[in-house]
Amino acid sequence: MDINKKITDDLVANDISFVTTVPCKQLAGVIDEIDNCDEIYHIPSNKEDEGMGLCAGAFMGGKRPAIIMQNTAIGVTINTLATLIQYYRMPLPMLISYRGELREPVACQVEMAVHTKALLAQMNIPTYHFHHQKDVEELDMILKYTFMCNKPVAILTDANFWGGYGDQ
Amino acid sequence: MIRSEILKEIAPILRDQLVVCNIGIPSQELHAIDDQPTNFYMLGTMGLASSIGLGLALVQPKPVIAIDGDGSVLTNLGTLPTIANNTANNFILLIIDNGSYGSTGDQPTYAGQKTSLAAVATACGCDHVVECQAEDTGKVLQEALDSSEMTVIVCKCESGNAKNPVITMDPVVIRDRFMKAVQA
Ligand SMILES: [Mg+2]
């Protein structure tokens, strides 16, 4: 299964047409796939809180947005999640590269990994963790759930899900 | 002229447009001067008015004016390259540059010192950047609307705030009536 294509197809099937990204090595393939997808307007952002602002605007304009980012971004976006996305009750699927988990080669990534789930739990953000490739089968349901409840929802995708971090 | 005097003067132009208004006193002033369903008031999240405005402009055809401040643009400087590289000709970023963090006690910003936001916007690749004096804001804003070209306006004015109550409208109500106005 090509998970990059599966993820992109699920976004399109759920009418998501505006996607902002801040890159991560693990996300390179899916970002490429989205960039090449005609049904999605791909707008890279310079910082994840900026990206959430773009998504908020797109949502109010009538489009379904999504953000793709690394888990370190949770540290950047707590205020934006609380005072914009949650306060105005907006849906936002967050496909998150979960760095610092099993098969992670970079020690510093573990320092945010150990806070990631605790921060998301503290924010009452529904959180899913993809560890095996087959976990991607739930993505379609998670996207439907996100736009049903109008909340930010986190999908953590670790190195094992992506098939290892790659060559070092 | 201070920001509230500018807002009063341009209120007739803003009234018919989608407006995303910066956090704090700017939103309180606009709300007090001319509350409209076409106004989206930011109650928190400093810095993101320009990003919200750009996202909105990119996905639908109506003109969008993001009213931002110098301090807020400095907080989210990454917004200017994103604006420059994602052209939305229905988007106007109006930076009311009073050289101070107005909502927090008028502490000076770097935009009031050596940093030119108009030069920064130009360096970021924004094609239409206009710096104007407060008195000319209405004329420049109307020209930008008429031009149908994405425009960044840096309006230089004096620092100072009008006294207005905080906005007590529920955020979901602000968002809902704004979305209905977008679709109308
Ligand atoms: Mg200011």
mmCIF file of C-alpha atoms and ligand atoms in Angstrom:
data_model
loop_
_atom_site.group_PDB
_atom_site.id
_atom_site.type_symbol
_atom_site.label_atom_id
_atom_site.label_comp_id
_atom_site.label_asym_id
_atom_site.label_seq_id
_atom_site.Cartn_x
_atom_site.Cartn_y
_atom_site.Cartn_z
ATOM 1 C CA MET A 1 0.000 0.000 0.000
ATOM 2 C CA ASP A 2 1.232 3.493 -0.829
ATOM 3 C CA ILE A 3 0.348 5.318 2.393
ATOM 4 C CA ASN A 4 1.100 8.747 0.941
ATOM 5 C CA LYS A 5 -1.466 8.163 -1.780
ATOM 6 C CA LYS A 6 -3.943 6.580 0.639
ATOM 7 C CA ILE A 7 -3.745 9.613 2.958
ATOM 8 C CA THR A 8 -4.166 12.047 0.071
ATOM 9 C CA ASP A 9 -7.088 10.062 -1.355
ATOM 10 C CA ASP A 10 -8.798 10.070 2.048
ATOM 11 C CA LEU A 11 -8.374 13.851 2.324
ATOM 12 C CA VAL A 12 -9.913 14.343 -1.113
ATOM 13 C CA ALA A 13 -12.731 11.849 -0.415
ATOM 14 C CA ASN A 14 -13.588 13.925 2.665
ATOM 15 C CA ASP A 15 -13.740 17.114 0.626
ATOM 16 C CA ILE A 16 -10.562 18.580 2.132
ATOM 17 C CA SER A 17 -9.292 21.032 -0.453
ATOM 18 C CA PHE A 18 -6.969 23.366 1.492
ATOM 19 C CA VAL A 19 -3.882 21.901 3.138
ATOM 20 C CA THR A 20 -1.049 23.749 4.812
ATOM 21 C CA THR A 21 2.226 22.046 5.645
ATOM 22 C CA VAL A 22 5.397 22.590 7.615
ATOM 23 C CA PRO A 23 7.814 19.898 6.518
ATOM 24 C CA CYS A 24 9.309 16.934 8.346
ATOM 25 C CA LYS A 25 11.526 14.284 6.765
ATOM 26 C CA GLN A 26 8.927 11.622 7.538
ATOM 27 C CA LEU A 27 6.229 13.691 5.829
ATOM 28 C CA ALA A 28 8.169 14.415 2.623
ATOM 29 C CA GLY A 29 6.293 11.797 0.600
ATOM 30 C CA VAL A 30 2.812 12.833 1.630
ATOM 31 C CA ILE A 31 3.635 16.526 1.157
ATOM 32 C CA ASP A 32 4.799 15.718 -2.415
ATOM 33 C CA GLU A 33 1.628 13.772 -3.090
ATOM 34 C CA ILE A 34 -0.537 16.655 -1.818
ATOM 35 C CA ASP A 35 1.438 19.188 -3.808
ATOM 36 C CA ASN A 36 0.730 17.184 -6.964
ATOM 37 C CA CYS A 37 -2.958 16.700 -6.184
ATOM 38 C CA ASP A 38 -5.216 18.884 -8.358
ATOM 39 C CA GLU A 39 -8.106 18.813 -5.905
ATOM 40 C CA ILE A 40 -6.063 20.312 -3.056
ATOM 41 C CA TYR A 41 -4.684 23.840 -2.729
ATOM 42 C CA HIS A 42 -1.340 23.292 -0.993
ATOM 43 C CA ILE A 43 -0.005 26.298 0.896
ATOM 44 C CA PRO A 44 3.257 25.795 2.766
ATOM 45 C CA SER A 45 3.454 27.902 5.924
ATOM 46 C CA ASN A 46 6.506 29.202 7.716
ATOM 47 C CA LYS A 47 5.274 28.336 11.177
ATOM 48 C CA GLU A 48 2.490 26.093 12.360
ATOM 49 C CA ASP A 49 0.459 28.782 14.139
ATOM 50 C CA GLU A 50 0.446 30.771 10.903
ATOM 51 C CA GLY A 51 -0.778 27.608 9.182
ATOM 52 C CA MET A 52 -3.643 27.294 11.638
ATOM 53 C CA GLY A 53 -4.636 30.895 10.882
ATOM 54 C CA LEU A 54 -4.715 30.070 7.169
ATOM 55 C CA CYS A 55 -6.860 27.004 7.916
ATOM 56 C CA ALA A 56 -9.257 29.057 10.051
ATOM 57 C CA GLY A 57 -9.718 31.519 7.183
ATOM 58 C CA ALA A 58 -10.249 28.760 4.629
ATOM 59 C CA PHE A 59 -12.813 27.085 6.874
ATOM 60 C CA MET A 60 -14.766 30.332 7.269
ATOM 61 C CA GLY A 61 -14.621 30.706 3.496
ATOM 62 C CA GLY A 62 -16.445 27.411 3.109
ATOM 63 C CA LYS A 63 -13.595 24.977 2.473
ATOM 64 C CA ARG A 64 -12.419 22.066 4.574
ATOM 65 C CA PRO A 65 -8.807 22.534 5.707
ATOM 66 C CA ALA A 66 -6.102 20.322 7.184
ATOM 67 C CA ILE A 67 -2.625 20.916 8.588
ATOM 68 C CA ILE A 68 0.374 18.624 8.275
ATOM 69 C CA MET A 69 3.221 19.241 10.720
ATOM 70 C CA GLN A 70 5.675 17.704 13.166
ATOM 71 C CA ASN A 71 4.843 17.040 16.830
ATOM 72 C CA THR A 72 7.307 19.749 17.888
ATOM 73 C CA ALA A 73 4.620 22.114 16.564
ATOM 74 C CA ILE A 74 2.389 21.273 19.513
ATOM 75 C CA GLY A 75 4.800 23.402 21.506
ATOM 76 C CA VAL A 76 4.322 26.241 19.021
ATOM 77 C CA THR A 77 0.545 26.128 18.648
ATOM 78 C CA ILE A 78 -0.989 25.658 22.120
ATOM 79 C CA ASN A 79 -2.218 29.262 22.242
ATOM 80 C CA THR A 80 -3.601 29.157 18.707
ATOM 81 C CA LEU A 81 -5.381 25.873 19.363
ATOM 82 C CA ALA A 82 -6.972 27.244 22.552
ATOM 83 C CA THR A 83 -7.863 30.794 21.497
ATOM 84 C CA LEU A 84 -8.644 30.345 17.795
ATOM 85 C CA ILE A 85 -9.442 26.788 16.742
ATOM 86 C CA GLN A 86 -11.145 25.649 19.956
ATOM 87 C CA TYR A 87 -12.550 29.010 21.105
ATOM 88 C CA TYR A 88 -14.342 29.647 17.788
ATOM 89 C CA ARG A 89 -15.086 25.930 17.485
ATOM 90 C CA MET A 90 -13.500 25.050 14.174
ATOM 91 C CA PRO A 91 -12.659 21.628 12.780
ATOM 92 C CA LEU A 92 -9.003 20.957 12.048
ATOM 93 C CA PRO A 93 -7.477 17.594 11.206
ATOM 94 C CA MET A 94 -3.801 17.670 12.203
ATOM 95 C CA LEU A 95 -1.695 14.997 10.561
ATOM 96 C CA ILE A 96 1.363 14.985 12.775
ATOM 97 C CA SER A 97 4.710 13.349 12.300
ATOM 98 C CA TYR A 98 5.397 11.831 15.730
ATOM 99 C CA ARG A 99 9.135 12.211 16.022
ATOM 100 C CA GLY A 100 11.049 10.849 18.990
ATOM 101 C CA GLU A 101 9.221 7.511 19.096
ATOM 102 C CA LEU A 102 10.484 3.967 18.356
ATOM 103 C CA ARG A 103 13.059 3.875 15.498
ATOM 104 C CA GLU A 104 13.960 7.546 16.065
ATOM 105 C CA PRO A 105 17.669 8.250 15.492
ATOM 106 C CA VAL A 106 17.781 11.854 16.776
ATOM 107 C CA ALA A 107 17.885 12.037 20.586
ATOM 108 C CA CYS A 108 16.606 15.607 20.866
ATOM 109 C CA GLN A 109 13.330 14.594 19.183
ATOM 110 C CA VAL A 110 12.511 12.472 22.230
ATOM 111 C CA GLU A 111 12.404 15.615 24.377
ATOM 112 C CA MET A 112 9.161 16.806 22.718
ATOM 113 C CA ALA A 113 7.868 13.279 22.116
ATOM 114 C CA VAL A 114 7.560 12.696 25.863
ATOM 115 C CA HIS A 115 5.322 15.781 26.164
ATOM 116 C CA THR A 116 3.255 15.314 23.023
ATOM 117 C CA LYS A 117 0.420 13.091 24.252
ATOM 118 C CA ALA A 118 0.280 14.820 27.646
ATOM 119 C CA LEU A 119 -0.131 18.234 26.007
ATOM 120 C CA LEU A 120 -2.811 16.961 23.618
ATOM 121 C CA ALA A 121 -4.638 15.317 26.538
ATOM 122 C CA GLN A 122 -4.400 18.525 28.577
ATOM 123 C CA MET A 123 -5.974 20.379 25.623
ATOM 124 C CA ASN A 124 -8.809 17.799 25.359
ATOM 125 C CA ILE A 125 -7.805 17.153 21.762
ATOM 126 C CA PRO A 126 -8.971 13.776 20.427
ATOM 127 C CA THR A 127 -5.760 11.940 19.586
ATOM 128 C CA TYR A 128 -5.042 8.890 17.412
ATOM 129 C CA HIS A 129 -1.672 7.175 17.101
ATOM 130 C CA PHE A 130 -0.726 5.359 13.882
ATOM 131 C CA HIS A 131 2.056 2.851 14.653
ATOM 132 C CA HIS A 132 1.459 0.176 12.007
ATOM 133 C CA GLN A 133 0.740 0.811 8.337
ATOM 134 C CA LYS A 134 -2.696 -0.772 8.618
ATOM 135 C CA ASP A 135 -3.664 1.927 11.168
ATOM 136 C CA VAL A 136 -4.138 4.282 8.215
ATOM 137 C CA GLU A 137 -7.412 2.471 7.550
ATOM 138 C CA GLU A 138 -8.955 4.570 10.346
ATOM 139 C CA LEU A 139 -8.039 7.893 8.738
ATOM 140 C CA ASP A 140 -11.282 8.181 6.778
ATOM 141 C CA MET A 141 -13.335 7.721 9.957
ATOM 142 C CA ILE A 142 -11.141 10.162 11.883
ATOM 143 C CA LEU A 143 -11.668 12.840 9.236
ATOM 144 C CA LYS A 144 -15.433 12.325 9.303
ATOM 145 C CA TYR A 145 -15.329 12.522 13.099
ATOM 146 C CA THR A 146 -13.345 15.790 12.984
ATOM 147 C CA PHE A 147 -15.891 17.567 10.780
ATOM 148 C CA MET A 148 -18.768 16.070 12.750
ATOM 149 C CA CYS A 149 -17.590 17.516 16.074
ATOM 150 C CA ASN A 150 -15.853 20.741 14.864
ATOM 151 C CA LYS A 151 -12.710 20.173 16.912
ATOM 152 C CA PRO A 152 -9.015 19.995 16.252
ATOM 153 C CA VAL A 153 -8.074 16.311 16.099
ATOM 154 C CA ALA A 154 -4.522 14.945 16.229
ATOM 155 C CA ILE A 155 -3.300 11.990 14.187
ATOM 156 C CA LEU A 156 0.177 11.063 15.410
ATOM 157 C CA THR A 157 2.177 9.054 12.874
ATOM 158 C CA ASP A 158 5.424 7.556 14.145
ATOM 159 C CA ALA A 159 8.552 6.281 12.380
ATOM 160 C CA ASN A 160 7.347 2.694 12.460
ATOM 161 C CA PHE A 161 4.181 3.735 10.617
ATOM 162 C CA TRP A 162 6.253 5.404 7.913
ATOM 163 C CA GLY A 163 8.482 2.311 7.602
ATOM 164 C CA GLY A 164 11.440 3.626 9.559
ATOM 165 C CA TYR A 165 13.094 6.989 9.541
ATOM 166 C CA GLY A 166 15.297 6.175 6.561
ATOM 167 C CA ASP A 167 19.025 6.428 5.995
ATOM 168 C CA GLN A 168 21.109 8.366 8.471
ATOM 169 C CA MET B 1 -4.546 60.748 13.620
ATOM 170 C CA ILE B 2 -4.811 57.681 15.796
ATOM 171 C CA ARG B 3 -6.165 54.258 14.764
ATOM 172 C CA SER B 4 -9.743 54.856 15.945
ATOM 173 C CA GLU B 5 -9.974 58.039 13.858
ATOM 174 C CA ILE B 6 -8.756 56.114 10.809
ATOM 175 C CA LEU B 7 -11.282 53.343 11.436
ATOM 176 C CA LYS B 8 -14.059 55.926 11.740
ATOM 177 C CA GLU B 9 -13.034 57.474 8.448
ATOM 178 C CA ILE B 10 -12.810 54.177 6.529
ATOM 179 C CA ALA B 11 -15.880 52.580 8.142
ATOM 180 C CA PRO B 12 -18.079 53.353 5.081
ATOM 181 C CA ILE B 13 -15.577 51.494 2.873
ATOM 182 C CA LEU B 14 -15.221 48.569 5.281
ATOM 183 C CA ARG B 15 -18.978 48.167 5.759
ATOM 184 C CA ASP B 16 -19.539 46.265 2.496
ATOM 185 C CA GLN B 17 -16.392 44.117 2.663
ATOM 186 C CA LEU B 18 -15.304 41.049 4.579
ATOM 187 C CA VAL B 19 -13.021 42.309 7.351
ATOM 188 C CA VAL B 20 -10.751 40.275 9.613
ATOM 189 C CA CYS B 21 -9.799 42.515 12.497
ATOM 190 C CA ASN B 22 -6.782 42.254 14.750
ATOM 191 C CA ILE B 23 -6.976 41.258 18.423
ATOM 192 C CA GLY B 24 -7.515 43.721 21.234
ATOM 193 C CA ILE B 25 -8.297 47.395 20.967
ATOM 194 C CA PRO B 26 -8.520 47.466 17.122
ATOM 195 C CA SER B 27 -11.408 44.963 17.231
ATOM 196 C CA GLN B 28 -13.027 46.826 20.138
ATOM 197 C CA GLU B 29 -12.809 50.088 18.199
ATOM 198 C CA LEU B 30 -14.209 48.639 14.970
ATOM 199 C CA HIS B 31 -16.960 46.884 16.940
ATOM 200 C CA ALA B 32 -17.934 50.164 18.625
ATOM 201 C CA ILE B 33 -17.716 52.263 15.451
ATOM 202 C CA ASP B 34 -19.642 50.002 13.081
ATOM 203 C CA ASP B 35 -20.420 46.421 14.092
ATOM 204 C CA GLN B 36 -21.251 44.338 11.025
ATOM 205 C CA PRO B 37 -21.793 40.614 10.414
ATOM 206 C CA THR B 38 -19.059 40.957 7.792
ATOM 207 C CA ASN B 39 -16.551 41.703 10.574
ATOM 208 C CA PHE B 40 -14.585 38.851 12.092
ATOM 209 C CA TYR B 41 -13.225 39.991 15.436
ATOM 210 C CA MET B 42 -10.186 38.248 16.836
ATOM 211 C CA LEU B 43 -10.547 37.866 20.588
ATOM 212 C CA GLY B 44 -7.164 36.213 21.024
ATOM 213 C CA THR B 45 -4.256 34.786 19.052
ATOM 214 C CA MET B 46 -2.032 37.793 18.371
ATOM 215 C CA GLY B 47 -0.529 37.893 14.907
ATOM 216 C CA LEU B 48 -2.881 35.749 12.866
ATOM 217 C CA ALA B 49 -5.284 38.313 11.324
ATOM 218 C CA SER B 50 -3.274 38.393 8.095
ATOM 219 C CA SER B 51 -3.137 34.578 7.904
ATOM 220 C CA ILE B 52 -6.867 34.194 8.513
ATOM 221 C CA GLY B 53 -7.562 36.899 5.931
ATOM 222 C CA LEU B 54 -5.326 35.258 3.329
ATOM 223 C CA GLY B 55 -6.875 31.812 3.890
ATOM 224 C CA LEU B 56 -10.325 33.331 3.481
ATOM 225 C CA ALA B 57 -9.385 35.273 0.345
ATOM 226 C CA LEU B 58 -7.816 32.246 -1.326
ATOM 227 C CA VAL B 59 -10.932 30.071 -1.133
ATOM 228 C CA GLN B 60 -13.735 32.453 -2.135
ATOM 229 C CA PRO B 61 -14.105 35.437 -4.494
ATOM 230 C CA LYS B 62 -15.284 38.313 -2.251
ATOM 231 C CA PRO B 63 -12.765 41.007 -1.285
ATOM 232 C CA VAL B 64 -11.167 40.499 2.123
ATOM 233 C CA ILE B 65 -9.511 43.246 4.168
ATOM 234 C CA ALA B 66 -7.328 42.132 7.065
ATOM 235 C CA ILE B 67 -6.798 44.987 9.505
ATOM 236 C CA ASP B 68 -3.549 44.319 11.289
ATOM 237 C CA GLY B 69 -1.131 46.220 13.480
ATOM 238 C CA ASP B 70 2.600 46.740 13.298
ATOM 239 C CA GLY B 71 3.164 44.756 16.482
ATOM 240 C CA SER B 72 1.032 41.870 15.261
ATOM 241 C CA VAL B 73 2.770 41.712 11.894
ATOM 242 C CA LEU B 74 6.125 41.667 13.687
ATOM 243 C CA THR B 75 4.820 38.744 15.763
ATOM 244 C CA ASN B 76 3.995 36.781 12.601
ATOM 245 C CA LEU B 77 6.537 38.094 10.073
ATOM 246 C CA GLY B 78 6.445 34.737 8.285
ATOM 247 C CA THR B 79 3.036 35.759 6.965
ATOM 248 C CA LEU B 80 4.521 38.206 4.424
ATOM 249 C CA PRO B 81 6.388 35.601 2.288
ATOM 250 C CA THR B 82 3.296 33.390 2.402
ATOM 251 C CA ILE B 83 1.143 36.283 1.187
ATOM 252 C CA ALA B 84 3.659 37.213 -1.509
ATOM 253 C CA ASN B 85 3.846 33.674 -2.879
ATOM 254 C CA ASN B 86 0.124 32.881 -2.780
ATOM 255 C CA THR B 87 -1.531 35.599 -4.796
ATOM 256 C CA ALA B 88 -5.126 36.377 -3.901
ATOM 257 C CA ASN B 89 -6.161 39.460 -5.830
ATOM 258 C CA ASN B 90 -9.172 39.887 -3.554
ATOM 259 C CA PHE B 91 -6.909 40.350 -0.529
ATOM 260 C CA ILE B 92 -5.810 43.578 1.114
ATOM 261 C CA LEU B 93 -3.590 43.612 4.174
ATOM 262 C CA LEU B 94 -4.059 46.955 5.905
ATOM 263 C CA ILE B 95 -1.347 47.409 8.516
ATOM 264 C CA ILE B 96 -2.153 50.282 10.826
ATOM 265 C CA ASP B 97 1.360 51.136 11.902
ATOM 266 C CA ASN B 98 1.342 53.324 14.980
ATOM 267 C CA GLY B 99 4.824 52.251 16.015
ATOM 268 C CA SER B 100 3.561 50.776 19.249
ATOM 269 C CA TYR B 101 1.926 47.809 20.907
ATOM 270 C CA GLY B 102 -1.312 49.729 21.400
ATOM 271 C CA SER B 103 -3.338 47.141 23.290
ATOM 272 C CA THR B 104 -0.704 46.557 25.943
ATOM 273 C CA GLY B 105 0.211 50.083 26.971
ATOM 274 C CA ASP B 106 1.800 51.668 23.905
ATOM 275 C CA GLN B 107 5.248 50.126 24.264
ATOM 276 C CA PRO B 108 7.305 51.052 21.177
ATOM 277 C CA THR B 109 7.694 48.465 18.383
ATOM 278 C CA TYR B 110 10.693 48.178 16.073
ATOM 279 C CA ALA B 111 8.403 49.305 13.239
ATOM 280 C CA GLY B 112 8.385 52.732 14.868
ATOM 281 C CA GLN B 113 12.169 52.722 14.970
ATOM 282 C CA LYS B 114 14.538 51.392 12.286
ATOM 283 C CA THR B 115 12.349 48.704 10.716
ATOM 284 C CA SER B 116 10.179 49.549 7.705
ATOM 285 C CA LEU B 117 7.309 47.081 7.300
ATOM 286 C CA ALA B 118 6.728 48.357 3.752
ATOM 287 C CA ALA B 119 10.337 47.522 2.884
ATOM 288 C CA VAL B 120 10.008 44.135 4.586
ATOM 289 C CA ALA B 121 6.837 43.360 2.614
ATOM 290 C CA THR B 122 8.542 44.386 -0.618
ATOM 291 C CA ALA B 123 11.606 42.281 0.189
ATOM 292 C CA CYS B 124 9.299 39.326 0.877
ATOM 293 C CA GLY B 125 8.003 39.595 -2.661
ATOM 294 C CA CYS B 126 4.717 41.447 -2.214
ATOM 295 C CA ASP B 127 4.159 43.169 -5.559
ATOM 296 C CA HIS B 128 1.869 45.985 -4.504
ATOM 297 C CA VAL B 129 2.960 47.709 -1.316
ATOM 298 C CA VAL B 130 1.741 51.184 -0.496
ATOM 299 C CA GLU B 131 2.891 53.216 2.479
ATOM 300 C CA CYS B 132 0.656 56.119 3.297
ATOM 301 C CA GLN B 133 -0.061 58.711 5.954
ATOM 302 C CA ALA B 134 -3.111 58.226 8.154
ATOM 303 C CA GLU B 135 -5.090 60.968 6.387
ATOM 304 C CA ASP B 136 -4.828 59.177 3.026
ATOM 305 C CA THR B 137 -5.920 55.726 4.212
ATOM 306 C CA GLY B 138 -9.448 55.898 2.796
ATOM 307 C CA LYS B 139 -8.242 56.951 -0.638
ATOM 308 C CA VAL B 140 -5.481 54.324 -0.738
ATOM 309 C CA LEU B 141 -7.805 51.587 0.509
ATOM 310 C CA GLN B 142 -10.450 52.413 -2.108
ATOM 311 C CA GLU B 143 -7.799 52.422 -4.846
ATOM 312 C CA ALA B 144 -6.588 49.006 -3.683
ATOM 313 C CA LEU B 145 -10.149 47.641 -3.799
ATOM 314 C CA ASP B 146 -10.677 49.111 -7.261
ATOM 315 C CA SER B 147 -7.376 47.740 -8.570
ATOM 316 C CA SER B 148 -8.324 44.096 -7.876
ATOM 317 C CA GLU B 149 -4.687 43.397 -7.079
ATOM 318 C CA MET B 150 -3.412 41.949 -3.854
ATOM 319 C CA THR B 151 -2.156 44.949 -1.896
ATOM 320 C CA VAL B 152 -0.304 45.526 1.338
ATOM 321 C CA ILE B 153 -0.986 48.970 2.819
ATOM 322 C CA VAL B 154 1.186 50.315 5.604
ATOM 323 C CA CYS B 155 -0.624 53.242 7.139
ATOM 324 C CA LYS B 156 1.605 55.373 9.384
ATOM 325 C CA CYS B 157 -0.272 56.977 12.246
ATOM 326 C CA GLU B 158 0.059 58.192 15.798
ATOM 327 C CA SER B 159 -0.194 55.849 18.717
ATOM 328 C CA GLY B 160 -3.188 56.037 21.029
ATOM 329 C CA ASN B 161 -6.408 54.234 21.789
ATOM 330 C CA ALA B 162 -10.078 55.104 22.059
ATOM 331 C CA LYS B 163 -11.854 53.900 25.205
ATOM 332 C CA ASN B 164 -14.306 51.167 24.287
ATOM 333 C CA PRO B 165 -15.783 48.188 26.119
ATOM 334 C CA VAL B 166 -14.422 44.705 25.469
ATOM 335 C CA ILE B 167 -16.374 42.563 23.009
ATOM 336 C CA THR B 168 -18.649 40.221 24.928
ATOM 337 C CA MET B 169 -20.177 38.485 21.909
ATOM 338 C CA ASP B 170 -19.588 34.736 22.030
ATOM 339 C CA PRO B 171 -16.807 33.643 19.638
ATOM 340 C CA VAL B 172 -18.995 30.994 18.033
ATOM 341 C CA VAL B 173 -21.644 33.663 17.371
ATOM 342 C CA ILE B 174 -19.020 35.943 15.780
ATOM 343 C CA ARG B 175 -17.817 33.056 13.639
ATOM 344 C CA ASP B 176 -21.290 31.841 12.681
ATOM 345 C CA ARG B 177 -22.670 35.206 11.595
ATOM 346 C CA PHE B 178 -19.426 35.925 9.730
ATOM 347 C CA MET B 179 -19.650 32.624 7.837
ATOM 348 C CA LYS B 180 -23.255 33.406 6.906
ATOM 349 C CA ALA B 181 -22.129 36.823 5.647
ATOM 350 C CA VAL B 182 -19.386 35.177 3.581
ATOM 351 C CA GLN B 183 -21.939 32.904 1.954
ATOM 352 C CA ALA B 184 -24.627 35.585 1.496
HETATM 353 MG MG MG C 1 0.649 49.068 16.807
#
